[in-house]
mmCIF file of C-alpha atoms in Angstrom:
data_model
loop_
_atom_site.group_PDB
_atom_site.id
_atom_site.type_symbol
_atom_site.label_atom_id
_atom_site.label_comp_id
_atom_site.label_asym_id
_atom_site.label_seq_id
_atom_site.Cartn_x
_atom_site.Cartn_y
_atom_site.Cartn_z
ATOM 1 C CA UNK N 1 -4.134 52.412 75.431
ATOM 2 C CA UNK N 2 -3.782 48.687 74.182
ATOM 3 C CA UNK N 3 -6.812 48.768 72.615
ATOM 4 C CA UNK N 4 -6.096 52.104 70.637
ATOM 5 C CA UNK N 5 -2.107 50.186 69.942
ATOM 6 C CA UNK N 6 -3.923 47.042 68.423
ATOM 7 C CA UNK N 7 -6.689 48.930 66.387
ATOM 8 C CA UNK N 8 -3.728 51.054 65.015
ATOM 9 C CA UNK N 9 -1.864 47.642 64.355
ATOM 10 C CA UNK N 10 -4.823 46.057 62.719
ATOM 11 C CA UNK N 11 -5.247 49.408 60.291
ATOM 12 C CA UNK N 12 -1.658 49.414 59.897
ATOM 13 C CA UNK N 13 -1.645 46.104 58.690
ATOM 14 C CA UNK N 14 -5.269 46.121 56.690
ATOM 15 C CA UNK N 15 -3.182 49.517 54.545
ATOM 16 C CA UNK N 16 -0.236 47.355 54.179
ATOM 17 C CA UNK N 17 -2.569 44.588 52.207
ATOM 18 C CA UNK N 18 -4.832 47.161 50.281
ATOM 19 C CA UNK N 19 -1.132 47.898 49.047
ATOM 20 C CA UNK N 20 -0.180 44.106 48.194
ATOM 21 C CA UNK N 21 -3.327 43.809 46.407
ATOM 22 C CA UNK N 22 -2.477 47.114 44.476
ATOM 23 C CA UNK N 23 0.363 46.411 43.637
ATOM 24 C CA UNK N 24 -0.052 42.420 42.259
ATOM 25 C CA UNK N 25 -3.062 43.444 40.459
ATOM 26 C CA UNK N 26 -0.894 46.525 38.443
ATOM 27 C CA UNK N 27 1.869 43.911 37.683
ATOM 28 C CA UNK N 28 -0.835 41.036 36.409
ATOM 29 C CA UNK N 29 -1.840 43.833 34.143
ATOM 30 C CA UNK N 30 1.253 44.689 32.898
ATOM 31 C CA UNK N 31 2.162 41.185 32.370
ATOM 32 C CA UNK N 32 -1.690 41.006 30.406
ATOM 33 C CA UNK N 33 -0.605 43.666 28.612
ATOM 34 C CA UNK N 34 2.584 42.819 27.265
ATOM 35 C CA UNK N 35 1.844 39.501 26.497
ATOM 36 C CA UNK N 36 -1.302 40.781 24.739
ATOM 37 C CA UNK N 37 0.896 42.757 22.629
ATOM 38 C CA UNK N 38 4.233 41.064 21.758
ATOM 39 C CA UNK N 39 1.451 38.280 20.056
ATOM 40 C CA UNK N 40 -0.386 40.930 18.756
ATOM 41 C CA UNK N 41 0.671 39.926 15.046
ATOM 42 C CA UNK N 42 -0.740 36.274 15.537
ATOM 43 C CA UNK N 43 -3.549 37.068 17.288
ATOM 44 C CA UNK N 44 -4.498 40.047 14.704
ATOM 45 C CA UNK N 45 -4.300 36.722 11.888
ATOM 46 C CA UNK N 46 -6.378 34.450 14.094
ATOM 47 C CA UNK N 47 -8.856 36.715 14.584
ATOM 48 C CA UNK N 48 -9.290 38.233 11.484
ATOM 49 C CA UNK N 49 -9.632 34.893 9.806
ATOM 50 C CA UNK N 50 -12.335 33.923 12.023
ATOM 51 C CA UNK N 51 -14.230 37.123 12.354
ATOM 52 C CA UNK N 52 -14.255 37.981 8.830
ATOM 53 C CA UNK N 53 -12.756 35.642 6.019
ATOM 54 C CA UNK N 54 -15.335 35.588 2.970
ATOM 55 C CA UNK N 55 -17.265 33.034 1.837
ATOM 56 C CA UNK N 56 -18.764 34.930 -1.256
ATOM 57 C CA UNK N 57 -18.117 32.483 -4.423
ATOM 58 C CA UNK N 58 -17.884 35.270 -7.175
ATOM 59 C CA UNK N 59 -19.166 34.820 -10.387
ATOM 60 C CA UNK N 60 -19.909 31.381 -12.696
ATOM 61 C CA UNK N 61 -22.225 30.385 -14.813
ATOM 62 C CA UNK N 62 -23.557 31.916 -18.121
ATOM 63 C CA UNK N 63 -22.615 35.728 -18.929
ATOM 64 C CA UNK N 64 -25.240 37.833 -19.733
ATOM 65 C CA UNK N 65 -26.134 41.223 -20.308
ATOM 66 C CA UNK N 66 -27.431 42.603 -16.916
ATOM 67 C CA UNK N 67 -29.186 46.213 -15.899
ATOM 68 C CA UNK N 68 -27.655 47.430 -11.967
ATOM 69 C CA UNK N 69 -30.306 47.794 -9.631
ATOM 70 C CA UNK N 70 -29.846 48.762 -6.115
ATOM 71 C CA UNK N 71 -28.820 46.744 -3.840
ATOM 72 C CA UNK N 72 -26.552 44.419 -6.155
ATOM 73 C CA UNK N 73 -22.860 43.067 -5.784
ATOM 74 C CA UNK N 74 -20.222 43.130 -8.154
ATOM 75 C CA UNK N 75 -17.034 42.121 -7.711
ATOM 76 C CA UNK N 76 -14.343 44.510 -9.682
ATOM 77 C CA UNK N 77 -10.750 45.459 -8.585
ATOM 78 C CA UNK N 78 -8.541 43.982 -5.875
ATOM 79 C CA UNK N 79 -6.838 44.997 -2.474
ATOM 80 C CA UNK N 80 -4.012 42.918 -0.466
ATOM 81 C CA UNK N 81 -4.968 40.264 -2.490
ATOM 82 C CA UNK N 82 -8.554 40.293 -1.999
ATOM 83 C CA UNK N 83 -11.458 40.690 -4.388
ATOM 84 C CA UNK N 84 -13.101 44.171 -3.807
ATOM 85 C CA UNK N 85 -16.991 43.696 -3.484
ATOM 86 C CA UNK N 86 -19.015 46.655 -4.372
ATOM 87 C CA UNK N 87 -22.755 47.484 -3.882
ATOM 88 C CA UNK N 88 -24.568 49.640 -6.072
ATOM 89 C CA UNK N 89 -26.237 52.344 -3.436
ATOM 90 C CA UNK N 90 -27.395 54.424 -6.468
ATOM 91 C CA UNK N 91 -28.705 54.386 -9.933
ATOM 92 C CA UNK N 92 -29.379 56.870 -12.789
ATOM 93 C CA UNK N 93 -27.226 57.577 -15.915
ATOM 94 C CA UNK N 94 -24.542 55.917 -14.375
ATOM 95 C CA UNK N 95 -24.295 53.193 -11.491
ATOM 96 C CA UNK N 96 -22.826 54.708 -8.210
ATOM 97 C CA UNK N 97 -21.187 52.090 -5.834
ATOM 98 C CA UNK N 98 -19.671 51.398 -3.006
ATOM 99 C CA UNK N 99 -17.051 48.808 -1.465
ATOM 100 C CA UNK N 100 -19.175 46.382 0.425
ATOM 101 C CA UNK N 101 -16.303 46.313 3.145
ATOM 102 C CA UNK N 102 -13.599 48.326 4.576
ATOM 103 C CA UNK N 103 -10.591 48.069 2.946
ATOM 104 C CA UNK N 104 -8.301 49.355 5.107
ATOM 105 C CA UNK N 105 -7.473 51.559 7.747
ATOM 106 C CA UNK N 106 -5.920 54.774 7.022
ATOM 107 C CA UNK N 107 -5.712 58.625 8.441
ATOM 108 C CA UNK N 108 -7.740 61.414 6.497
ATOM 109 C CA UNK N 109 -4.714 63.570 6.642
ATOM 110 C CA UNK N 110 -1.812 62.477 8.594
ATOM 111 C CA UNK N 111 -0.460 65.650 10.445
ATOM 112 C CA UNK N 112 2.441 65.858 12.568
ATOM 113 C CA UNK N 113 0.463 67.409 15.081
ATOM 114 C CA UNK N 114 -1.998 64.762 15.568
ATOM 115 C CA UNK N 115 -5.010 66.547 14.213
ATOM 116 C CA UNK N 116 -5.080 67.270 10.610
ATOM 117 C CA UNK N 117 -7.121 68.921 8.268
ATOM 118 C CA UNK N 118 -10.887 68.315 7.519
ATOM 119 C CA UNK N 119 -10.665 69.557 3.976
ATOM 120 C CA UNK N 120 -10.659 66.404 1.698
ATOM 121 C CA UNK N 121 -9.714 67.858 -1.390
ATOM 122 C CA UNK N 122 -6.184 68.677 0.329
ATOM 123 C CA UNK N 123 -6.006 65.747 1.746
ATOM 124 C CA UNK N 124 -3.411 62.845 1.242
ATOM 125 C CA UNK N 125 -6.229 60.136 1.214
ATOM 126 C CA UNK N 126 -7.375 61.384 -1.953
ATOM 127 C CA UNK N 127 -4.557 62.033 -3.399
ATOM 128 C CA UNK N 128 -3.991 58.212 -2.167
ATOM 129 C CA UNK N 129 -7.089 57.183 -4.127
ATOM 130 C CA UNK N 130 -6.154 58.438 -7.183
ATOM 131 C CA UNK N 131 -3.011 58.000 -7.419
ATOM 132 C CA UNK N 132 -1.459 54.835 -9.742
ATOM 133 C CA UNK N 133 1.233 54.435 -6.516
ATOM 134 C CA UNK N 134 -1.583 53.633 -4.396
ATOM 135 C CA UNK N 135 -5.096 52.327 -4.568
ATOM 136 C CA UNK N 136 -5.559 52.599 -8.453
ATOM 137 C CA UNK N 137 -1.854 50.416 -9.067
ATOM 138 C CA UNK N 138 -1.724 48.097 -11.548
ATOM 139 C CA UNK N 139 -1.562 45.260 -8.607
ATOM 140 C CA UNK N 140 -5.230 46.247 -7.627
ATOM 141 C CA UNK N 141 -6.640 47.130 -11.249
ATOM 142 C CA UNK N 142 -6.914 45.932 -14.742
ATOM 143 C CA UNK N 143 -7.001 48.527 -17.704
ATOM 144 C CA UNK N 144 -9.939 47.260 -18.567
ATOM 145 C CA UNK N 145 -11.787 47.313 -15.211
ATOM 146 C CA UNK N 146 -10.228 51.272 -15.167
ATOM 147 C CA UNK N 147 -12.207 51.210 -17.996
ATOM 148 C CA UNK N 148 -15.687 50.704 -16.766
ATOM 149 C CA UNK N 149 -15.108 53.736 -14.307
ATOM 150 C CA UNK N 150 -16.447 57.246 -14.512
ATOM 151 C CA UNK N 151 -14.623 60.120 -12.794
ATOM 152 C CA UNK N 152 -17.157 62.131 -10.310
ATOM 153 C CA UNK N 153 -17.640 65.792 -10.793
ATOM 154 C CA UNK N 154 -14.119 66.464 -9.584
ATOM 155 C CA UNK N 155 -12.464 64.762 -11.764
ATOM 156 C CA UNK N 156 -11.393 61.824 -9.161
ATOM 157 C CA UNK N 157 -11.844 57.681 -9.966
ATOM 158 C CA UNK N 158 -12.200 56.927 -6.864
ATOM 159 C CA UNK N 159 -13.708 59.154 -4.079
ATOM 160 C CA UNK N 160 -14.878 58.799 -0.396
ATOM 161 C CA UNK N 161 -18.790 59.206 -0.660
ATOM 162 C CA UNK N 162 -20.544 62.164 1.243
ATOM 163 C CA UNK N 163 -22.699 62.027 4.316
ATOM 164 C CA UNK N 164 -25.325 63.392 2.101
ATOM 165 C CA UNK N 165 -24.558 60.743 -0.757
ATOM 166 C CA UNK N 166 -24.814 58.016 2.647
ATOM 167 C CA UNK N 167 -28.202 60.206 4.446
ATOM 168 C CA UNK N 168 -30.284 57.589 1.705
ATOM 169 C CA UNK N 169 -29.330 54.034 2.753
ATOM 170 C CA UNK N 170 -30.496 52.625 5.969
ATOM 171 C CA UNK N 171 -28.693 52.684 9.292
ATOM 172 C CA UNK N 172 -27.881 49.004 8.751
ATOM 173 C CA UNK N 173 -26.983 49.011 5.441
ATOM 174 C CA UNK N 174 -24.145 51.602 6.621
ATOM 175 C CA UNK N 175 -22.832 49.352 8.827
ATOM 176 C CA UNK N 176 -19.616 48.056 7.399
ATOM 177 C CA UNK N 177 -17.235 45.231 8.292
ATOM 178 C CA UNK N 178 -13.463 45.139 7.262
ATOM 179 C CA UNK N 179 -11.979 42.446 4.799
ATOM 180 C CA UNK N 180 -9.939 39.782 6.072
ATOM 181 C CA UNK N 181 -6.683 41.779 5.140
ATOM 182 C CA UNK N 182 -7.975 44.922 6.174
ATOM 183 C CA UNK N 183 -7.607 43.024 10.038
ATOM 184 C CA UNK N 184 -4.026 41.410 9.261
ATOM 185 C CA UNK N 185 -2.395 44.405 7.421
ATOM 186 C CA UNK N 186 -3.299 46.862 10.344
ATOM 187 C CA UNK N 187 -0.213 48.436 11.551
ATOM 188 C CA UNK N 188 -1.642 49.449 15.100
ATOM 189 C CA UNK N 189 -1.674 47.811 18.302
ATOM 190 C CA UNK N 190 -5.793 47.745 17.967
ATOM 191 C CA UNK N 191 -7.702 44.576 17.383
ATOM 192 C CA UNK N 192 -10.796 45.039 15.283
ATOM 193 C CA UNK N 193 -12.613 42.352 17.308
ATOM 194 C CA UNK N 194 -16.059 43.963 16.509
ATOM 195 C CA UNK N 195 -18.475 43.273 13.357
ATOM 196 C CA UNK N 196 -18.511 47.080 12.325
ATOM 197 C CA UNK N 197 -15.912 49.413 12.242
ATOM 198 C CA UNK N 198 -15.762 53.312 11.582
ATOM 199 C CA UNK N 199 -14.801 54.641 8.322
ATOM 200 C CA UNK N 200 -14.568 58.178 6.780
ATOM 201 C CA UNK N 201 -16.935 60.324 4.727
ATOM 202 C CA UNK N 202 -15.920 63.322 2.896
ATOM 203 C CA UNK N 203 -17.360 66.002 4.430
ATOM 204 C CA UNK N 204 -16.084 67.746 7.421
ATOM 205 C CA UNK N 205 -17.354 69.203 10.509
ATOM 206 C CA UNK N 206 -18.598 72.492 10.615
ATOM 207 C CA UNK N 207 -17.322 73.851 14.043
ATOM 208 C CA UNK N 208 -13.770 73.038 13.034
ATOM 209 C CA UNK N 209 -11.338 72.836 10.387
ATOM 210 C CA UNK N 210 -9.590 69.142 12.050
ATOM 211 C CA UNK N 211 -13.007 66.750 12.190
ATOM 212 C CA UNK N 212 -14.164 64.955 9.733
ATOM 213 C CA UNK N 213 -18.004 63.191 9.809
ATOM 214 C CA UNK N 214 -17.429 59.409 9.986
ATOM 215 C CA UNK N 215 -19.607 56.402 9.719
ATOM 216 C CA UNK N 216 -19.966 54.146 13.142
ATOM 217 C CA UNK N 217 -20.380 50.722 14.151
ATOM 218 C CA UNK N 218 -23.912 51.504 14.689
ATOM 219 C CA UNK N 219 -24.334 53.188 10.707
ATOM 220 C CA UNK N 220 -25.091 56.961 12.788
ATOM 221 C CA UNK N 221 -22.672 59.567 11.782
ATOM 222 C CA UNK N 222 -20.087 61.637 14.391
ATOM 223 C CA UNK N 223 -17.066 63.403 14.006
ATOM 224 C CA UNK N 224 -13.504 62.258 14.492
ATOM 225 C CA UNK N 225 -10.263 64.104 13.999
ATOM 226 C CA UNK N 226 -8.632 63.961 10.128
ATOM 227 C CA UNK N 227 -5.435 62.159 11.881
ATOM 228 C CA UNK N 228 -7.053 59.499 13.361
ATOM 229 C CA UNK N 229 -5.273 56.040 12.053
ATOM 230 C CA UNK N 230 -8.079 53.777 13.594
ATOM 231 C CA UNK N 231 -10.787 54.813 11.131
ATOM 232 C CA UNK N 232 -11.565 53.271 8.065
ATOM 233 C CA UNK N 233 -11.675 53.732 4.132
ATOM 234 C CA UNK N 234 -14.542 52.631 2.020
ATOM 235 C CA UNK N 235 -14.550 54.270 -1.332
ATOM 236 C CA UNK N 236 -16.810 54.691 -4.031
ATOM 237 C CA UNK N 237 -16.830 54.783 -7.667
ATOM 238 C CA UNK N 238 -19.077 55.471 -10.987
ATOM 239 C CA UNK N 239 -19.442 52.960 -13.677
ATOM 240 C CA UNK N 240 -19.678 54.839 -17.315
ATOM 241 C CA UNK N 241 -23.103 52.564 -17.757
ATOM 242 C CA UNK N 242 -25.152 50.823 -15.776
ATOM 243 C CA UNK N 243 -25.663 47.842 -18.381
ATOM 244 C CA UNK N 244 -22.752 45.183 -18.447
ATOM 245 C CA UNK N 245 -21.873 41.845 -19.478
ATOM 246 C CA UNK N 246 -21.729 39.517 -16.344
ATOM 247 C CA UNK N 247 -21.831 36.227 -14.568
ATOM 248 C CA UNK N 248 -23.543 35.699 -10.792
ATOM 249 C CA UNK N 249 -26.393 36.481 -9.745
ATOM 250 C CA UNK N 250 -25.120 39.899 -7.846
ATOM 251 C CA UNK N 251 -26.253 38.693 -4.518
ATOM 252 C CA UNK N 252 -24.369 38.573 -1.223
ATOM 253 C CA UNK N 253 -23.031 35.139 -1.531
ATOM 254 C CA UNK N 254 -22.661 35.119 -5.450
ATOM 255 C CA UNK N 255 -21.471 38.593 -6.705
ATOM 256 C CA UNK N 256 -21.609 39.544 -10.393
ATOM 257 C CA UNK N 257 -18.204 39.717 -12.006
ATOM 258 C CA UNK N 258 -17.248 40.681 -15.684
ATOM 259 C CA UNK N 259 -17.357 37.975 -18.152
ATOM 260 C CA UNK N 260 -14.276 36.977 -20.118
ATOM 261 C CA UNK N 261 -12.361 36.564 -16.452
ATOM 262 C CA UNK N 262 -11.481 40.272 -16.244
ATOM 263 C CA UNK N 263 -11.923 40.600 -12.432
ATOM 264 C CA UNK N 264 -9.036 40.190 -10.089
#
């Protein structure tokens, strides 16, 4: 009987520590958490300007008249502040390009019930796009850099390229990183701590009408619902010709921009 009374102590008491050790490690969590969070402004800024602050030196030197070739970088438009750099994934009658980076992050279609619609033509992140109030404001770009671009076949300026458009470039070369102010203008609790991030395409999922087919960190395509806030935007344009005036040498580290100090 005193055996059976101290092996029920010694459980009793090896319970009553599990317990203990439950509960400190929930409340060093919490306290992880919150102080994770109520900094999450200043860390958001610390990281983002060590992660991914730019080093590209746009432009200089002579202008010249230069024909786009795949594979080049042009600097044309701004956002937050921040030189837009595009890369020409496509050539032909006109140059097709896309932003380099991800500019921000943004839902496809913002529903109230969380999900959304995959139909992009609906949506409010093309209407966003187009739209003088938002990406295409005078703040972001010049009449004359308007100038240079050629609406798609729907009419739009600026567009989020297809997974079909996207099927032609490498894995890696779909891999895209956000801007600096992409990172420090995020709104969510979510630090972008990785290289890559997700970002939208314009074409939706067949087997229902809420998921759209996004880009990943590892350039593969998957689906992810049309209200999801955490994924990113990386539009594309048309230039009218493919032949410009410019200065750089439209590598990485030395974009083109337009001549005459048009760019942003």
């Amino acid at each position: 009987v005193r055996r059976q009374r101290q092996m029920c102590i010694r459980d009793s008491l090896g319970g009553e520590t599990v317990k203990k050790a439950f509960r400190a490690a929930v409340v060093a969590a919490a306290i992880l958490f919150a102080l994770t969070f109520i900094g999450s402004a200043k860390l958001k800024d610390e990281s983002a300007h060590l992660l991914f602050s730019s080093s590209a030196d746009i432009g200089g030197g002579a202008a010249r008249e230069i024909r786009l070739k795949k594979g080049d970088r042009i600097a044309l438009g701004s956002y937050l502040g921040e030189p837009i750099i595009w890369r020409v994934i496509d050539t032909g009658d006109t140059a097709l390009l896309m932003s380099e980076k991800v500019l921000c992050f943004k839902a496809f279609d913002p529903s109230e019930d969380d999900i959304g619609s995959s139909d992009y033509f609906t949506s409010p992140l093309r209407a966003w796009l187009n739209s003088r109030d938002g990406f295409l404001s005078t703040d972001n770009f010049s009449a004359a850099e308007l100038a240079l671009i050629s609406a798609d076949k729907n009419g739009d300026t600026v567009f989020l390229p297809s997974k079909d458009m996207l099927k032609n470039i490498s894995a890696a070369d779909r891999r895209k990183s956000p801007t600096e102010q992409c990172v420090k203008n995020d709104a969510s609790r979510y630090f972008v701590l990785r290289r890559y991030c997700w970002y939208w395409t314009s074409s939706p999922v067949s087997t229902n009408q809420s998921s759209v087919a996004a880009v990943t960190t590892t350039g593969g395509f998957y689906k992810t619902l049309a209200a999801d806030e955490l994924c990113g935007v990386c539009p594309a344009i048309y230039l009218r010709a493919d032949t410009l005036t410019l200065c750089g040498s439209g590598a990485a580290e030395n974009p083109y921009a337009l001549a005459g100090g048009e760019q942003r």
